[in-house]
Short mmCIF file of C-alpha atoms in Angstrom, two decimals:
data_model
loop_
_atom_site.label_atom_id
_atom_site.label_comp_id
_atom_site.label_asym_id
_atom_site.label_seq_id
_atom_site.Cartn_x
_atom_site.Cartn_y
_atom_site.Cartn_z
CA LYS S 107 0.00 0.00 0.00
CA ALA S 108 1.42 3.39 -0.92
CA GLY S 109 2.21 5.74 1.91
CA VAL S 110 1.23 9.33 2.46
CA THR S 111 2.49 11.67 -0.23
CA GLN S 112 2.95 15.41 0.02
CA THR S 113 3.64 17.88 -2.74
CA PRO S 114 5.67 19.87 -3.25
CA ARG S 115 8.52 18.72 -1.03
CA TYR S 116 10.23 22.10 -1.01
CA LEU S 117 8.89 25.57 -1.55
CA ILE S 118 10.33 29.07 -1.38
CA LYS S 119 7.93 31.98 -1.16
CA THR S 120 8.10 35.69 -0.48
CA ARG S 121 6.41 37.48 2.39
CA GLY S 122 2.84 38.43 1.53
CA GLN S 123 2.35 35.64 -0.98
CA GLN S 124 0.07 32.70 -0.47
CA VAL S 125 0.83 29.00 -0.76
CA THR S 126 -1.09 25.76 -1.20
CA LEU S 127 0.25 22.41 -0.01
CA SER S 128 -1.20 19.07 -0.99
CA CYS S 129 -1.51 15.77 0.84
CA SER S 130 -2.65 12.42 -0.54
CA PRO S 131 -3.52 9.97 2.24
CA ILE S 132 -3.14 6.21 2.34
CA SER S 133 -5.85 4.52 0.31
CA GLY S 134 -8.94 3.96 2.45
CA HIS S 135 -8.02 6.54 5.08
CA ARG S 136 -10.65 9.21 5.60
CA SER S 137 -8.87 11.42 8.13
CA VAL S 138 -6.11 13.87 7.32
CA SER S 139 -4.37 15.93 9.99
CA TRP S 140 -1.92 18.77 9.40
CA TYR S 141 0.97 19.80 11.64
CA GLN S 142 3.56 22.56 11.62
CA GLN S 143 7.05 21.74 12.84
CA THR S 144 9.55 24.46 13.77
CA PRO S 145 12.70 24.35 15.90
CA GLY S 146 11.23 26.78 18.41
CA GLN S 147 7.66 25.55 18.78
CA GLY S 148 8.06 21.88 17.91
CA LEU S 149 5.17 19.98 16.41
CA GLN S 150 1.89 21.83 16.51
CA PHE S 151 -1.51 20.67 15.32
CA LEU S 152 -3.14 22.82 12.66
CA PHE S 153 -6.40 21.04 11.80
CA GLU S 154 -7.97 17.73 10.93
CA TYR S 155 -10.40 16.80 8.20
CA PHE S 156 -12.59 13.75 8.17
CA SER S 157 -14.89 12.93 5.28
CA GLU S 158 -14.54 16.46 3.89
CA THR S 159 -15.43 18.16 7.19
CA GLN S 160 -13.08 20.00 9.49
CA ARG S 161 -13.47 18.15 12.74
CA ASN S 162 -10.73 19.71 14.85
CA LYS S 163 -8.71 22.89 14.74
CA GLY S 164 -5.57 24.09 16.49
CA ASN S 165 -4.62 27.57 17.64
CA PHE S 166 -3.47 29.13 14.41
CA PRO S 167 -4.64 32.36 12.79
CA GLY S 168 -7.26 32.37 10.09
CA ARG S 169 -4.53 32.75 7.44
CA PHE S 170 -4.16 28.99 7.76
CA SER S 171 -6.99 27.09 6.14
CA GLY S 172 -7.59 23.72 4.62
CA ARG S 173 -10.02 21.52 2.82
CA GLN S 174 -10.56 17.92 1.96
CA PHE S 175 -11.91 16.48 -1.23
CA SER S 176 -14.22 13.54 -1.80
CA ASN S 177 -11.24 11.27 -2.53
CA SER S 178 -9.79 12.23 0.89
CA ARG S 179 -6.96 14.24 -0.59
CA SER S 180 -6.38 17.39 1.39
CA GLU S 181 -4.91 20.80 0.80
CA MET S 182 -3.82 23.46 3.19
CA ASN S 183 -3.48 27.10 2.28
CA VAL S 184 -1.54 29.86 3.97
CA SER S 185 -2.34 33.38 2.88
CA THR S 186 -0.27 36.51 3.41
CA LEU S 187 2.86 34.60 4.32
CA GLU S 188 5.05 35.81 7.17
CA LEU S 189 8.68 34.95 7.89
CA GLY S 190 7.52 32.96 10.90
CA ASP S 191 5.56 30.60 8.67
CA SER S 192 8.81 29.01 7.55
CA ALA S 193 8.51 25.45 8.75
CA LEU S 194 8.14 21.81 7.86
CA TYR S 195 4.47 21.09 7.23
CA LEU S 196 3.47 17.52 7.85
CA CYS S 197 0.28 15.77 7.03
CA ALA S 198 -0.83 12.51 8.54
CA SER S 199 -3.54 10.13 7.45
CA SER S 200 -5.55 7.64 9.46
CA LEU S 201 -8.70 5.60 9.23
CA GLU S 202 -10.60 7.44 11.93
CA GLY S 203 -8.18 10.04 13.28
CA VAL S 204 -6.37 7.81 15.78
CA GLU S 205 -3.40 5.86 14.42
CA GLN S 206 -1.73 8.44 12.21
CA TYR S 207 0.80 7.84 9.47
CA PHE S 208 2.87 10.76 8.36
CA GLY S 209 4.06 11.94 4.99
CA PRO S 210 7.59 13.23 4.31
CA GLY S 211 6.53 16.84 4.74
CA THR S 212 6.76 20.05 2.74
CA ARG S 213 9.62 22.37 3.67
CA LEU S 214 8.36 25.94 3.28
CA THR S 215 10.83 28.82 3.36
CA VAL S 216 9.49 32.35 3.44
CA THR S 217 11.94 35.11 2.45
CA ALA O 492 -6.00 19.99 27.91
CA GLN O 493 -3.56 17.17 27.46
CA SER O 494 0.18 17.75 27.50
CA VAL O 495 3.31 15.67 27.01
CA THR O 496 6.71 16.16 28.59
CA GLN O 497 9.92 14.59 27.43
CA PRO O 498 12.44 15.60 30.11
CA ASP O 499 15.55 14.74 28.12
CA ILE O 500 16.35 16.98 25.18
CA HIS O 501 19.43 15.03 24.17
CA ILE O 502 20.67 11.55 25.08
CA THR O 503 23.93 9.94 24.06
CA VAL O 504 24.51 6.20 24.29
CA SER O 505 27.10 3.77 23.01
CA GLU O 506 26.18 1.27 20.36
CA GLY O 507 25.01 -1.94 22.01
CA ALA O 508 23.96 -0.20 25.22
CA SER O 509 20.39 -0.18 26.45
CA LEU O 510 18.15 2.84 26.00
CA GLU O 511 15.27 4.39 27.86
CA LEU O 512 13.56 7.59 26.72
CA ARG O 513 11.17 9.17 29.17
CA CYS O 514 7.70 10.49 28.50
CA ASN O 515 5.15 11.88 30.92
CA TYR O 516 1.66 12.89 29.92
CA SER O 517 -1.13 14.86 31.48
CA TYR O 518 -4.64 13.71 30.72
CA GLY O 519 -7.70 12.97 32.80
CA ALA O 520 -8.67 9.60 31.40
CA THR O 521 -6.66 6.83 29.78
CA PRO O 522 -5.12 8.39 26.71
CA TYR O 523 -4.04 6.89 23.46
CA LEU O 524 -0.22 7.07 23.48
CA PHE O 525 2.31 6.90 20.67
CA TRP O 526 6.01 7.01 20.00
CA TYR O 527 7.30 8.33 16.69
CA VAL O 528 10.81 8.59 15.28
CA GLN O 529 12.07 11.22 12.86
CA SER O 530 15.29 11.18 10.88
CA PRO O 531 16.68 14.54 9.70
CA GLY O 532 14.54 16.11 6.99
CA GLN O 533 12.04 13.28 7.07
CA GLY O 534 8.50 12.71 8.25
CA LEU O 535 7.57 10.83 11.39
CA GLN O 536 7.48 7.06 11.55
CA LEU O 537 5.18 5.33 14.02
CA LEU O 538 7.17 3.08 16.35
CA LEU O 539 4.42 1.82 18.63
CA LYS O 540 1.09 2.69 20.22
CA TYR O 541 -0.88 2.03 23.39
CA PHE O 542 -4.66 2.10 23.50
CA SER O 543 -5.60 -0.30 26.30
CA GLY O 544 -4.87 -3.74 27.71
CA ASP O 545 -1.36 -5.06 28.25
CA THR O 546 0.74 -2.18 29.55
CA LEU O 547 3.90 -3.39 27.81
CA VAL O 548 3.67 -2.86 24.08
CA GLN O 549 6.03 -3.99 21.38
CA GLY O 550 6.84 -1.94 18.33
CA ILE O 551 8.99 -1.98 15.26
CA LYS O 552 12.79 -2.00 15.18
CA GLY O 553 13.01 -3.81 18.53
CA PHE O 554 11.46 -1.00 20.58
CA GLU O 555 9.03 -1.46 23.42
CA ALA O 556 7.23 0.90 25.79
CA GLU O 557 5.54 0.52 29.13
CA PHE O 558 2.42 2.40 30.18
CA LYS O 559 2.35 3.22 33.90
CA ARG O 560 -0.88 4.89 34.90
CA SER O 561 0.27 5.65 38.45
CA GLN O 562 3.24 7.62 37.11
CA SER O 563 1.51 9.02 34.02
CA SER O 564 4.43 7.71 32.02
CA PHE O 565 5.00 5.91 28.75
CA ASN O 566 8.74 5.31 28.51
CA LEU O 567 10.36 3.91 25.39
CA ARG O 568 13.04 1.23 25.73
CA LYS O 569 15.41 -0.78 23.60
CA PRO O 570 17.76 -3.45 24.97
CA SER O 571 20.59 -2.84 22.52
CA VAL O 572 20.93 0.31 20.45
CA HIS O 573 22.21 0.28 16.88
CA TRP O 574 23.93 3.20 15.15
CA SER O 575 20.94 3.47 12.81
CA ASP O 576 18.71 4.33 15.78
CA ALA O 577 20.23 7.81 15.93
CA ALA O 578 17.30 10.16 15.30
CA GLU O 579 14.79 12.31 17.14
CA TYR O 580 12.05 10.59 19.10
CA PHE O 581 8.65 12.04 19.89
CA CYS O 582 6.07 10.92 22.38
CA ALA O 583 2.49 11.90 21.58
CA VAL O 584 -0.94 11.68 23.12
CA LEU O 585 -4.36 11.64 21.52
CA GLY O 586 -7.28 12.35 23.79
CA GLY O 587 -9.36 9.24 24.52
CA ALA O 588 -12.46 8.12 22.65
CA GLY O 589 -14.57 10.98 21.48
CA GLY O 590 -15.00 12.83 18.25
CA THR O 591 -13.59 16.10 19.53
CA SER O 592 -10.23 14.48 20.26
CA TYR O 593 -9.78 12.49 17.11
CA GLY O 594 -7.15 13.62 14.66
CA LYS O 595 -5.27 15.82 17.10
CA LEU O 596 -1.97 14.57 18.43
CA THR O 597 -0.19 16.55 21.12
CA PHE O 598 3.57 16.00 20.97
CA GLY O 599 6.38 16.30 23.43
CA GLN O 600 9.38 18.45 22.53
CA GLY O 601 11.35 15.45 21.35
CA THR O 602 14.53 13.70 22.45
CA ILE O 603 17.52 13.63 20.16
CA LEU O 604 19.38 10.34 20.35
CA THR O 605 23.08 10.22 19.48
CA VAL O 606 24.75 6.82 19.21
CA HIS O 607 28.51 6.52 19.67
CA PRO O 608 30.32 3.64 17.95
#
């Protein structure tokens, strides 16, 4: 079974721009969670989608948003990028939101 | 709200030595507990999980962990460390059964493991 895939793997953007990251979960998994990883704050939960509905949300500003499609693929969007948004963004898929399997991440650099 | 503490930021062991990484959690009920490992620039790999039942759980790569409710701990152990085990290890908790908790893992700050030959 193929694992979780994330695209792109690396991204460089300028402050003020917006970015969209994509996550394809393991086949059959209906839950996708997103996390931000930085050296200072560690791993922080952004949000979780289950069957196209946002079921849980972390403490991030509204510039961070996401969605999930009928095939369970998910995207997250960050608008008006700030330098502090530079991070590794990880998505994880699971059957029901419990046992999560992570993708390789997207490394976002904001300049 | 649940929280996870990994007291050791960095641990160094010799190859072949035993290993124990500490994890303490804060949660009212019995949580779902996990250990993940991350190599530099990579995603997280699930090592093992505890949901209920036997408090000693076995995982991949020869790792095991023991859930101790009285100490709110879920320590990771390995009898003999290999050089390839050098990585960063994260303990995580997912709130127990209930839709509002699903999907949200709370992680500790991680423990970096260095293995000397």
